[in-house]
Amino acid sequence: MAELVPYYTPGIVLVLQTILLFSIARADLPGTWELIVQDAGIASMHTAVTRFNTVILLDRTNIGPSRKALDRHRCRRDPKDAALKHDCYAHSVLFDLGTNQIRPLMIQTDTWCSSGQFLSDGSLLQTGGDKDGFKKIRKFEPCDPNEMCDWVELQDTELITGRWYATNQILPDGSVIIVGGRGTNTVEYYPPRQNGAVPFQFLADVEDKQMDNLYPYVHLLPDDDGGGNLFVFANSRAVKYDHRINTVVKEYPPLEGGPRNYPSGGSSAMLAIQGDFTTAEILICGGAQSGAFTARAIDAPAHGTCGRIVATAADPVWVTEEMPFGRIMGDMVNLPTGEILIINGAQAGSQGFEMGSDPCLYPLLYRPDQPIGLRFMTLNPGTVPRMYHSTANLLPDGRILLAGSNPHYFYKFNAEFPTELRIEAFSPEYLSPDRANLRPEIREIPQIVRYGEVFDVFVTVPLPVVEIIQINWGSAPFATHSFSQGQRLVKLTVAPSVPDGVGRYRIQCTAPPNGAVSPPGYYMAFAVNQGVPSIARWIRIVS
C-alpha cells in the first residue's frame, strides 16, 4: 500500500515556517525561565525579599477568598468588608526560597496599593492602603524559615495623613520618608516627627485630571555631606528635594513623552553608584499615552521612550532613547552586574483594572555603559502575562522572581488575562551553564561593617582570575506598581584580588562612606567576575 504523504497548502506552509522561525529565534535569545510555584495562593501586589532568603508576598484584604487558607481559628472579622466579613483566607504569604514552601500570613487591615521599606534593623515597614488600612502602620520582622513570624499592626502610632499610592524611601539616618499618595500632597516620616505631615507643593503642581502623580519615583541621592537630597519624579517633571529643610533646591527639565507615573505606568531605577560615589543617574522608561486612563483606551499603544539624566550634575539634561517595545507596567530590576532588567508589563492601555492589553512577554537588558542605540538587548520571552499588579525582585542567587498579575477587582481565573497565582524565576544569561566556570563563590565576608571601613572578602573561582573581581551590593526593595521602592546598587571600591595560598582570592574592599550612598541596613553582597555574579551573602552596614 502506497504511503500517504500529507499535503499542505502554501498558506499552511507559511504559517508552519513562521512558527518554526519564532521557535528558533526564541531559543537563541538569552535567559531562561522556570516555574517554581504552581499556586502561591495569592496574587502578589507587593513583594519583598528578606535577609533570611524568604520572600514576603502581599495582596489586599477586601478582595474576597484567596486560594490559601489561614491557619485554624485565625480569621479576620470586618463588618464593613463588602466582599467577606468573616475572612479565614490569607492575603499575604511567606515563600521559602530554600524549600519552595508557602506559609500563610495574616494582615488585619487593607493594604491595597500601599507602600513599604526595610528599616535598618531588617524589619519591613509597611504603610497605608485603602479603607481601614488608610492610616495604618504595619511591621514584619523576618525570621528563620523554621521559626514563626507574622505581620504586626502598630497600636501606638499611625500615619498622620492617610496614604494610598504613596512611596517610601529610607534616609541616611535610618528613618523613612513617606511621600505623597492619592489626594495627599505631603510628606511624613517614620518614626513620626514633631512637625507632622509637611506640605510638598510639587506633588500638587504636577497633578492632572487623571492624577499621574501617584507612586512618585523617589531616589536617595549621594551627597558630599551625607545628608541625602531626594530626586522626586511625578507625571513628567522632577525636582531635587532637601527633606531636611523641606525645600526644592533644583527643578529638572521636563521629560518629554507624556506622563510616566501611576496610572500611566512607566518605571524608574537609579543606575549603580560607583567610583567616588558623587554621581547618580536616573533612568525612566515607558508609559501610557496622555489621557489613556481617563479615556479607558485599553488599546492605545504604550510609549517606548526612556529618559536618562545625571541628577547630580550642575546643569542636568535628559537624554532620550527608544526601547525595542512600547511598555507600560514594566518592572526595572538592578542586576548585580550594574545592568538593568526591564520585565513584565503590557504594550497598550494604562494601569488600572482591566485597562491594559497586548502583554509584553519579552524582557529587555539595559546595558548603561554601551553607546546609545546598543544599550537594549531583547531577551528570551516568557509565556505568562504579568500585567497590572505584578512584581519583579532580585534574588540572592541572581535570578529574578516574578509574582502576581491581577488586572481584576476580585480574583478572576476565567479571563483573557486571569488572576495569576504562579511564581516564576527568570535567569539572566550570566547564569547560563557555559559561564559556570567563571562564577565566584564567597567563602568569607563580614556580617557587619561600618561606613568607610576597610575589610576583606575571600572568594574561590573555578578558572584563574584575569580581571578585577567586583564586590557589588544591592538593597532589598519593596516592589509594587512598577516601581521598587528603596532599590539601589552600590559598587564598592576594591583592590585587585590576591591569591591567599589556599586556593582562595582575597579582595580588599572599602565600605561606602556614608548613609546617602548606602542607607543603614542589610544588603545582598555579590562578587562579580567577568560579568558573572556569585550567590549573594547578606551584609549589614551601620554607623
Coordinates of C-alpha atoms in Angstrom, one line a residue:
M1 CA 0.0 0.0 0.0
A2 CA 1.4 3.4 -1.0
E3 CA 2.5 5.6 1.9
L4 CA 0.2 8.6 2.3
V5 CA 2.0 11.9 2.1
P6 CA 0.3 14.9 3.8
Y7 CA -0.5 17.8 1.5
Y8 CA -0.1 21.4 2.9
T9 CA -1.4 24.4 1.1
P10 CA 1.1 27.3 0.6
G11 CA -0.7 29.2 3.4
I12 CA -0.2 26.4 5.9
V13 CA 3.4 26.1 4.9
L14 CA 4.0 29.8 5.6
V15 CA 2.3 29.5 9.0
L16 CA 4.5 26.5 9.9
Q17 CA 7.6 28.3 8.7
T18 CA 6.7 31.3 10.8
I19 CA 6.2 29.2 13.9
L20 CA 9.5 27.4 13.3
L21 CA 11.4 30.6 12.8
F22 CA 9.8 32.1 16.0
S23 CA 10.8 28.9 18.0
I24 CA 14.3 29.1 16.7
A25 CA 14.6 32.8 17.5
R26 CA 13.1 32.3 20.9
A27 CA 15.6 29.5 21.7
D28 CA 18.5 31.7 20.6
L29 CA 17.7 34.7 22.9
P30 CA 19.5 34.9 26.2
G31 CA 17.9 33.9 29.5
T32 CA 15.9 31.0 30.8
W33 CA 12.5 30.7 32.6
E34 CA 11.4 28.3 35.3
L35 CA 8.1 27.7 37.1
I36 CA 8.9 27.4 40.8
V37 CA 5.5 27.5 42.4
Q38 CA 2.3 26.4 40.7
D39 CA -0.1 28.1 43.1
A40 CA 1.1 30.6 45.7
G41 CA -2.5 31.0 47.0
I42 CA -2.5 34.8 46.5
A43 CA -1.7 37.2 43.6
S44 CA 1.2 39.3 45.0
M45 CA 0.6 43.1 44.6
H46 CA 3.6 43.9 46.7
T47 CA 6.8 41.7 47.1
A48 CA 10.0 42.0 49.2
V49 CA 12.9 39.6 49.8
T50 CA 14.2 39.2 53.4
R51 CA 17.7 38.6 54.7
F52 CA 16.6 35.1 55.7
N53 CA 16.1 34.2 52.0
T54 CA 12.4 34.3 52.3
V55 CA 10.0 36.4 50.2
I56 CA 7.0 38.3 51.5
L57 CA 4.1 38.3 49.1
L58 CA 1.3 40.7 49.9
D59 CA -2.1 41.4 48.3
R60 CA -5.1 43.3 49.7
T61 CA -7.7 42.2 52.2
N62 CA -11.0 43.3 50.6
I63 CA -10.7 41.0 47.7
G64 CA -12.8 38.1 48.9
P65 CA -11.5 34.5 49.2
S66 CA -7.9 33.7 48.1
R67 CA -6.7 30.3 47.4
K68 CA -4.7 30.0 50.7
A69 CA -6.5 29.4 54.0
L70 CA -5.2 30.8 57.2
D71 CA -4.2 28.5 60.0
R72 CA -7.1 27.1 62.0
H73 CA -9.0 29.6 64.2
R74 CA -7.3 32.6 62.6
C75 CA -9.9 34.7 60.9
R76 CA -10.3 38.4 60.2
R77 CA -13.6 39.9 61.1
D78 CA -14.6 43.1 59.4
P79 CA -18.4 44.0 59.3
K80 CA -17.6 46.8 56.8
D81 CA -15.9 44.5 54.3
A82 CA -18.3 44.2 51.4
A83 CA -16.6 41.1 50.0
L84 CA -16.1 38.9 53.0
K85 CA -17.0 39.9 56.6
H86 CA -15.7 36.7 58.2
D87 CA -12.4 36.1 56.3
C88 CA -10.4 33.0 57.0
Y89 CA -8.2 33.3 54.0
A90 CA -4.6 34.5 53.7
H91 CA -3.9 37.7 51.8
S92 CA -0.2 37.6 52.5
V93 CA 2.2 34.6 52.4
L94 CA 5.8 33.9 53.1
F95 CA 7.7 32.0 50.4
D96 CA 10.8 30.0 51.5
L97 CA 13.4 30.1 48.7
G98 CA 15.2 27.0 50.1
T99 CA 12.2 24.7 50.0
N100 CA 9.7 26.5 47.7
Q101 CA 7.1 26.2 50.6
I102 CA 4.4 28.7 51.2
R103 CA 3.3 29.7 54.7
P104 CA 0.1 31.9 55.2
L105 CA 0.5 35.2 57.0
M106 CA -2.3 37.3 58.5
I107 CA -2.9 41.0 57.9
Q108 CA -5.8 42.8 59.6
T109 CA -6.4 45.9 57.6
D110 CA -6.5 46.7 53.9
T111 CA -3.1 47.0 52.2
W112 CA -4.5 47.8 48.7
C113 CA -1.9 50.0 46.8
S114 CA 0.2 50.6 49.9
S115 CA 3.9 51.3 50.4
G116 CA 6.9 49.8 52.2
Q117 CA 10.5 49.8 53.0
F118 CA 13.0 47.8 55.0
L119 CA 14.3 49.5 58.1
S120 CA 17.9 49.4 59.2
D121 CA 17.2 46.5 61.6
G122 CA 15.9 44.4 58.7
S123 CA 12.2 44.6 59.6
L124 CA 9.8 45.6 56.9
L125 CA 7.8 48.8 57.4
Q126 CA 4.5 48.7 55.6
T127 CA 2.3 51.8 55.4
G128 CA -1.2 52.9 54.4
G129 CA -3.7 51.3 52.0
D130 CA -7.4 51.8 51.5
K131 CA -10.4 51.9 53.8
D132 CA -9.4 50.6 57.3
G133 CA -5.8 50.5 56.3
F134 CA -5.6 54.1 55.2
K135 CA -3.6 55.4 58.2
K136 CA -2.2 52.1 59.4
I137 CA 1.5 51.2 60.0
R138 CA 2.5 47.6 60.0
K139 CA 5.7 45.7 60.6
F140 CA 7.0 42.4 59.6
E141 CA 10.1 41.2 61.5
P142 CA 11.6 38.4 59.3
C143 CA 12.7 35.2 61.0
D144 CA 14.4 31.9 60.1
P145 CA 12.2 29.8 57.9
N146 CA 11.9 27.3 60.7
E147 CA 10.5 29.9 63.1
M148 CA 7.1 31.7 63.1
C149 CA 6.9 35.4 62.3
D150 CA 3.9 37.4 61.1
W151 CA 2.5 40.8 60.5
V152 CA 2.1 43.2 63.4
E153 CA -0.2 46.2 63.2
L154 CA 1.2 49.0 65.3
Q155 CA -1.2 50.1 68.0
D156 CA 0.7 53.0 69.5
T157 CA 1.2 55.0 66.3
E158 CA -0.4 55.6 62.9
L159 CA 0.1 57.8 59.9
I160 CA -0.6 61.4 60.4
T161 CA -2.3 61.5 57.0
G162 CA -3.9 58.6 55.2
R163 CA -1.7 57.2 52.4
W164 CA -2.9 55.4 49.3
Y165 CA -0.4 55.0 46.3
A166 CA 2.5 56.6 48.3
T167 CA 6.2 55.9 48.1
N168 CA 8.6 55.1 50.9
Q169 CA 12.4 55.7 51.0
I170 CA 14.8 55.0 53.8
L171 CA 17.1 58.0 54.6
P172 CA 20.7 58.2 55.7
D173 CA 19.8 58.3 59.4
G174 CA 17.7 55.2 59.1
S175 CA 14.3 57.0 59.3
V176 CA 11.8 56.6 56.4
I177 CA 10.2 59.4 54.4
I178 CA 6.7 58.6 53.1
V179 CA 5.9 60.7 50.0
G180 CA 2.5 61.6 48.6
G181 CA -0.5 59.4 48.0
R182 CA -3.9 59.9 46.4
G183 CA -5.1 63.4 47.4
T184 CA -2.2 63.7 49.9
N185 CA 0.4 66.2 48.7
T186 CA 2.5 66.0 51.8
V187 CA 5.4 64.0 53.2
E188 CA 5.8 62.5 56.7
Y189 CA 8.3 60.3 58.4
Y190 CA 8.7 57.1 60.4
P191 CA 9.4 57.3 63.3
P192 CA 6.9 60.2 63.4
R193 CA 8.4 63.7 63.8
Q194 CA 7.0 66.6 65.7
N195 CA 6.3 68.7 62.6
G196 CA 3.8 66.0 61.4
A197 CA 2.9 65.9 57.7
V198 CA 4.8 68.6 55.7
P199 CA 3.2 70.1 52.6
F200 CA 5.0 69.2 49.4
Q201 CA 3.7 71.7 46.8
F202 CA 5.5 70.0 43.9
L203 CA 3.1 67.0 44.0
A204 CA 0.1 69.3 43.8
D205 CA 1.6 71.2 40.9
V206 CA 2.1 68.1 38.7
E207 CA -1.3 66.6 39.4
D208 CA -3.6 66.4 36.3
K209 CA -7.1 65.2 35.6
Q210 CA -6.1 61.6 35.9
M211 CA -3.6 62.3 38.8
D212 CA -0.3 61.0 37.3
N213 CA 1.4 62.0 40.5
L214 CA 0.8 58.7 42.4
Y215 CA 3.6 56.4 43.4
P216 CA 6.2 59.1 42.7
Y217 CA 9.6 57.9 41.8
V218 CA 11.8 58.7 44.8
H219 CA 15.6 58.1 44.7
L220 CA 18.0 59.0 47.5
L221 CA 21.0 60.9 46.0
P222 CA 24.6 60.6 47.3
D223 CA 25.7 63.9 48.8
D224 CA 29.1 65.1 49.9
D225 CA 27.8 65.8 53.4
G226 CA 25.9 62.5 53.6
G227 CA 22.5 64.2 54.2
G228 CA 20.9 62.8 51.1
N229 CA 18.8 65.0 48.9
L230 CA 15.9 63.2 47.1
F231 CA 15.2 63.0 43.4
V232 CA 11.4 63.0 43.1
F233 CA 9.7 62.5 39.8
A234 CA 6.0 62.7 39.2
N235 CA 4.0 62.9 35.9
S236 CA 6.7 64.3 33.6
R237 CA 8.6 66.6 36.0
A238 CA 11.3 66.1 38.6
V239 CA 12.9 68.1 41.5
K240 CA 15.7 67.7 43.9
Y241 CA 14.2 67.9 47.3
D242 CA 16.1 68.7 50.5
H243 CA 13.9 66.9 53.0
R244 CA 15.9 68.3 56.0
I245 CA 14.6 71.8 55.3
N246 CA 11.5 70.9 53.2
T247 CA 12.8 72.8 50.2
V248 CA 13.1 72.2 46.5
V249 CA 16.7 73.0 45.7
K250 CA 16.6 72.2 41.9
E251 CA 14.0 71.8 39.2
Y252 CA 14.9 69.5 36.4
P253 CA 13.8 69.9 32.8
P254 CA 10.6 68.1 32.0
L255 CA 10.9 64.7 30.4
E256 CA 9.2 64.6 27.0
G257 CA 6.9 61.7 26.1
G258 CA 3.9 62.2 28.4
P259 CA 3.1 61.1 32.0
R260 CA 5.2 58.3 33.5
N261 CA 3.7 57.7 37.0
Y262 CA 0.6 55.9 38.1
P263 CA -1.8 55.5 36.3
S264 CA 0.3 56.0 33.3
G265 CA 2.6 53.1 34.3
G266 CA 6.2 53.8 33.4
S267 CA 9.1 52.7 35.7
S268 CA 12.3 54.0 37.1
A269 CA 15.6 52.9 38.5
M270 CA 18.8 54.6 39.6
L271 CA 22.0 53.3 37.9
A272 CA 24.7 51.7 40.0
I273 CA 26.5 54.2 42.3
Q274 CA 30.3 53.8 41.9
G275 CA 33.6 55.5 41.7
D276 CA 33.8 58.4 44.1
F277 CA 30.1 58.0 44.8
T278 CA 29.2 61.6 43.9
T279 CA 27.3 60.8 40.7
A280 CA 23.8 59.5 40.4
E281 CA 22.0 58.8 37.1
I282 CA 18.3 58.1 36.9
L283 CA 16.5 56.0 34.2
I284 CA 12.8 56.3 33.5
C285 CA 11.2 54.1 30.8
G286 CA 7.8 53.6 29.2
G287 CA 4.4 54.9 30.0
A288 CA 0.9 55.3 28.6
Q289 CA -0.4 57.9 26.2
S290 CA -1.6 61.0 27.9
G291 CA -5.3 60.6 28.9
A292 CA -5.4 56.8 28.2
F293 CA -6.5 56.1 31.7
T294 CA -9.5 58.5 31.8
A295 CA -10.5 57.6 28.2
R296 CA -10.2 53.8 29.1
A297 CA -8.2 53.5 25.9
I298 CA -7.1 49.9 26.5
D299 CA -5.6 49.6 23.0
A300 CA -3.7 52.9 23.0
P301 CA -0.1 51.9 22.2
A302 CA 2.4 52.5 25.1
H303 CA 5.4 54.7 24.7
G304 CA 8.8 53.1 24.1
T305 CA 10.9 56.0 25.2
C306 CA 13.4 56.2 28.0
G307 CA 14.9 59.2 29.6
R308 CA 18.2 59.2 31.4
I309 CA 19.6 62.1 33.5
V310 CA 22.6 62.8 35.7
A311 CA 20.7 64.0 38.7
T312 CA 23.8 65.3 40.5
A313 CA 25.1 67.4 37.5
A314 CA 25.2 71.2 37.7
D315 CA 23.1 71.6 34.6
P316 CA 21.4 68.2 34.0
V317 CA 19.5 67.4 30.8
W318 CA 17.5 64.3 29.8
V319 CA 19.0 62.0 27.1
T320 CA 16.2 60.0 25.4
E321 CA 16.4 56.6 23.7
E322 CA 14.0 54.1 22.4
M323 CA 13.2 50.6 23.7
P324 CA 12.5 47.9 21.2
F325 CA 9.0 47.7 22.5
G326 CA 6.5 50.2 23.9
R327 CA 5.8 49.2 27.5
I328 CA 3.6 50.1 30.4
M329 CA 3.6 48.4 33.9
G330 CA 7.1 47.1 33.4
D331 CA 9.4 46.5 36.3
M332 CA 13.0 47.6 36.4
V333 CA 15.5 45.5 38.4
N334 CA 19.1 46.4 39.3
L335 CA 21.1 43.3 38.4
P336 CA 24.3 42.6 40.4
T337 CA 26.4 43.5 37.3
G338 CA 25.2 47.0 37.1
E339 CA 22.9 46.3 34.2
I340 CA 19.1 46.8 34.5
L341 CA 16.4 44.2 33.6
I342 CA 13.1 45.5 32.3
I343 CA 10.4 42.9 32.6
N344 CA 6.6 42.4 32.9
G345 CA 4.0 44.8 31.6
A346 CA 1.9 45.4 28.5
Q347 CA 2.2 47.2 25.2
A348 CA -1.1 49.1 25.3
G349 CA -3.5 50.7 27.7
S350 CA -2.7 52.0 31.1
Q351 CA -2.6 50.9 34.7
G352 CA -5.9 50.1 36.4
F353 CA -8.4 47.2 36.5
E354 CA -8.8 45.7 33.0
M355 CA -7.1 48.7 31.4
G356 CA -4.2 47.0 29.7
S357 CA -3.8 44.8 26.7
D358 CA -1.2 43.1 24.5
P359 CA 1.2 41.7 27.2
C360 CA 4.9 42.4 26.7
L361 CA 6.5 39.0 27.2
Y362 CA 10.0 40.0 26.1
P363 CA 12.4 41.1 28.9
L364 CA 15.0 43.7 28.0
L365 CA 18.5 44.0 29.3
Y366 CA 19.7 47.6 29.6
R367 CA 23.5 48.0 29.4
P368 CA 24.2 51.5 30.6
D369 CA 27.9 51.6 29.5
Q370 CA 27.1 50.9 25.9
P371 CA 26.5 53.7 23.3
I372 CA 23.0 54.9 22.6
G373 CA 21.5 52.5 20.1
L374 CA 23.3 49.5 21.5
R375 CA 22.1 49.6 25.1
F376 CA 19.0 47.4 24.8
M377 CA 19.2 43.6 24.3
T378 CA 16.0 41.6 23.8
L379 CA 15.9 38.5 25.9
N380 CA 14.0 35.2 25.9
P381 CA 10.3 35.8 26.2
G382 CA 8.1 34.3 28.9
T383 CA 4.7 32.7 28.4
V384 CA 2.8 34.1 31.4
P385 CA 1.4 37.6 31.0
R386 CA 2.4 39.7 34.0
M387 CA 0.4 42.9 33.8
Y388 CA -1.3 45.1 36.4
H389 CA -0.4 44.3 40.0
S390 CA 2.7 42.2 39.1
T391 CA 6.2 42.4 40.7
A392 CA 9.8 41.5 40.0
N393 CA 12.6 41.2 42.6
L394 CA 16.2 40.2 42.5
L395 CA 17.0 37.1 44.5
P396 CA 20.3 36.3 46.3
D397 CA 21.2 33.7 43.7
G398 CA 21.0 36.2 40.9
R399 CA 17.6 35.1 39.5
I400 CA 14.6 37.4 39.3
L401 CA 11.4 36.4 41.0
L402 CA 8.2 37.1 39.1
A403 CA 4.9 37.1 41.0
G404 CA 1.4 38.5 40.7
S405 CA -0.7 40.0 38.0
N406 CA -4.3 40.6 38.8
P407 CA -6.0 43.0 36.4
H408 CA -9.4 42.4 38.0
Y409 CA -11.1 43.9 41.1
F410 CA -11.6 40.4 42.5
Y411 CA -9.8 37.1 41.7
K412 CA -10.9 36.0 38.2
F413 CA -9.5 32.9 36.6
N414 CA -11.7 32.7 33.6
A415 CA -10.5 35.7 31.6
E416 CA -8.2 36.6 28.8
F417 CA -5.6 37.8 31.4
P418 CA -6.6 35.8 34.5
T419 CA -5.5 36.4 38.1
E420 CA -2.1 34.9 38.3
L421 CA -1.0 32.7 41.2
R422 CA 2.1 31.1 39.7
I423 CA 5.6 32.2 40.8
E424 CA 8.3 32.1 38.2
A425 CA 12.0 32.8 38.1
F426 CA 14.0 34.3 35.2
S427 CA 17.7 33.6 34.9
P428 CA 19.8 36.2 33.0
E429 CA 22.5 35.0 30.7
Y430 CA 25.1 35.3 33.4
L431 CA 23.7 32.1 35.0
S432 CA 24.0 30.0 31.8
P433 CA 25.9 26.8 32.1
D434 CA 28.7 27.9 29.8
R435 CA 29.6 30.6 32.4
A436 CA 29.6 28.4 35.4
N437 CA 33.5 28.2 35.4
L438 CA 33.5 32.0 35.9
R439 CA 31.1 32.1 38.8
P440 CA 32.8 33.0 42.0
E441 CA 31.8 31.8 45.4
I442 CA 32.1 34.0 48.5
R443 CA 33.9 32.0 51.2
E444 CA 34.3 34.6 53.8
I445 CA 32.8 38.1 54.4
P446 CA 32.0 40.1 57.5
Q447 CA 28.4 40.1 58.7
I448 CA 28.6 43.8 59.8
V449 CA 30.7 46.7 58.5
R450 CA 30.8 50.4 59.3
Y451 CA 30.9 53.3 56.9
G452 CA 34.3 53.7 55.4
E453 CA 35.7 50.5 56.9
V454 CA 38.3 48.5 55.0
F455 CA 37.5 44.8 55.1
D456 CA 38.4 41.6 53.2
V457 CA 36.3 39.3 51.2
F458 CA 37.6 35.8 50.3
V459 CA 36.3 34.0 47.1
T460 CA 37.0 31.0 45.0
V461 CA 36.6 30.8 41.3
P462 CA 36.9 27.6 39.1
L463 CA 39.1 29.3 36.5
P464 CA 42.0 31.6 37.1
V465 CA 41.1 35.2 37.8
V466 CA 42.2 37.5 35.0
E467 CA 40.2 40.7 35.8
I468 CA 39.3 42.6 38.9
I469 CA 36.5 40.9 40.9
Q470 CA 33.9 43.5 41.8
I471 CA 32.0 43.4 45.2
N472 CA 28.6 45.0 44.5
W473 CA 25.8 45.1 47.0
G474 CA 22.2 45.7 46.3
S475 CA 19.3 46.6 48.6
A476 CA 16.2 44.6 49.0
P477 CA 13.4 46.9 47.8
F478 CA 9.7 46.9 48.2
A479 CA 8.3 46.2 44.7
T480 CA 4.8 47.3 43.8
H481 CA 3.1 49.0 40.8
S482 CA 6.1 49.0 38.5
F483 CA 8.5 50.7 41.0
S484 CA 10.8 49.2 43.5
Q485 CA 10.9 51.5 46.5
G486 CA 14.3 51.9 48.0
Q487 CA 16.1 50.0 45.2
R488 CA 19.9 50.7 44.8
L489 CA 23.1 49.0 43.8
V490 CA 26.5 50.2 45.0
K491 CA 29.8 49.1 43.5
L492 CA 32.3 49.1 46.3
T493 CA 35.9 50.4 46.0
V494 CA 38.1 47.2 45.7
A495 CA 41.7 46.3 45.2
P496 CA 42.8 43.7 42.7
S497 CA 42.3 40.2 44.1
V498 CA 45.3 38.4 45.6
P499 CA 45.8 34.6 45.9
D500 CA 45.9 33.7 49.6
G501 CA 47.8 30.4 49.1
V502 CA 45.0 28.0 49.9
G503 CA 43.0 28.3 46.7
R504 CA 41.2 31.4 47.5
Y505 CA 41.4 35.0 46.4
R506 CA 41.4 37.9 48.9
I507 CA 39.7 41.1 47.8
Q508 CA 40.3 44.2 49.9
C509 CA 37.1 46.4 50.0
T510 CA 36.1 49.7 51.4
A511 CA 32.6 50.2 52.6
P512 CA 30.6 53.2 51.3
P513 CA 31.4 56.5 53.1
N514 CA 28.0 57.4 54.4
G515 CA 24.3 56.7 54.5
A516 CA 23.5 58.8 51.5
V517 CA 25.4 56.3 49.4
S518 CA 24.1 53.2 51.3
P519 CA 21.4 53.8 53.9
P520 CA 21.9 51.7 57.0
G521 CA 20.6 48.2 56.8
Y522 CA 21.0 44.8 55.1
Y523 CA 22.3 44.3 51.5
M524 CA 22.9 41.4 49.2
A525 CA 26.7 41.4 48.6
F526 CA 27.7 39.8 45.3
A527 CA 31.2 39.0 44.0
V528 CA 31.1 39.6 40.2
N529 CA 33.8 38.1 38.0
Q530 CA 33.8 39.0 34.3
G531 CA 30.1 39.8 34.4
V532 CA 29.1 36.6 36.4
P533 CA 27.8 37.1 40.0
S534 CA 28.2 34.8 42.9
I535 CA 25.4 33.8 45.2
A536 CA 25.0 36.8 47.5
R537 CA 25.8 36.9 51.2
W538 CA 23.8 39.3 53.4
I539 CA 25.8 42.1 55.0
R540 CA 24.7 44.9 57.3
I541 CA 26.1 48.4 57.2
V542 CA 25.9 50.5 60.4
S543 CA 27.3 53.8 61.6

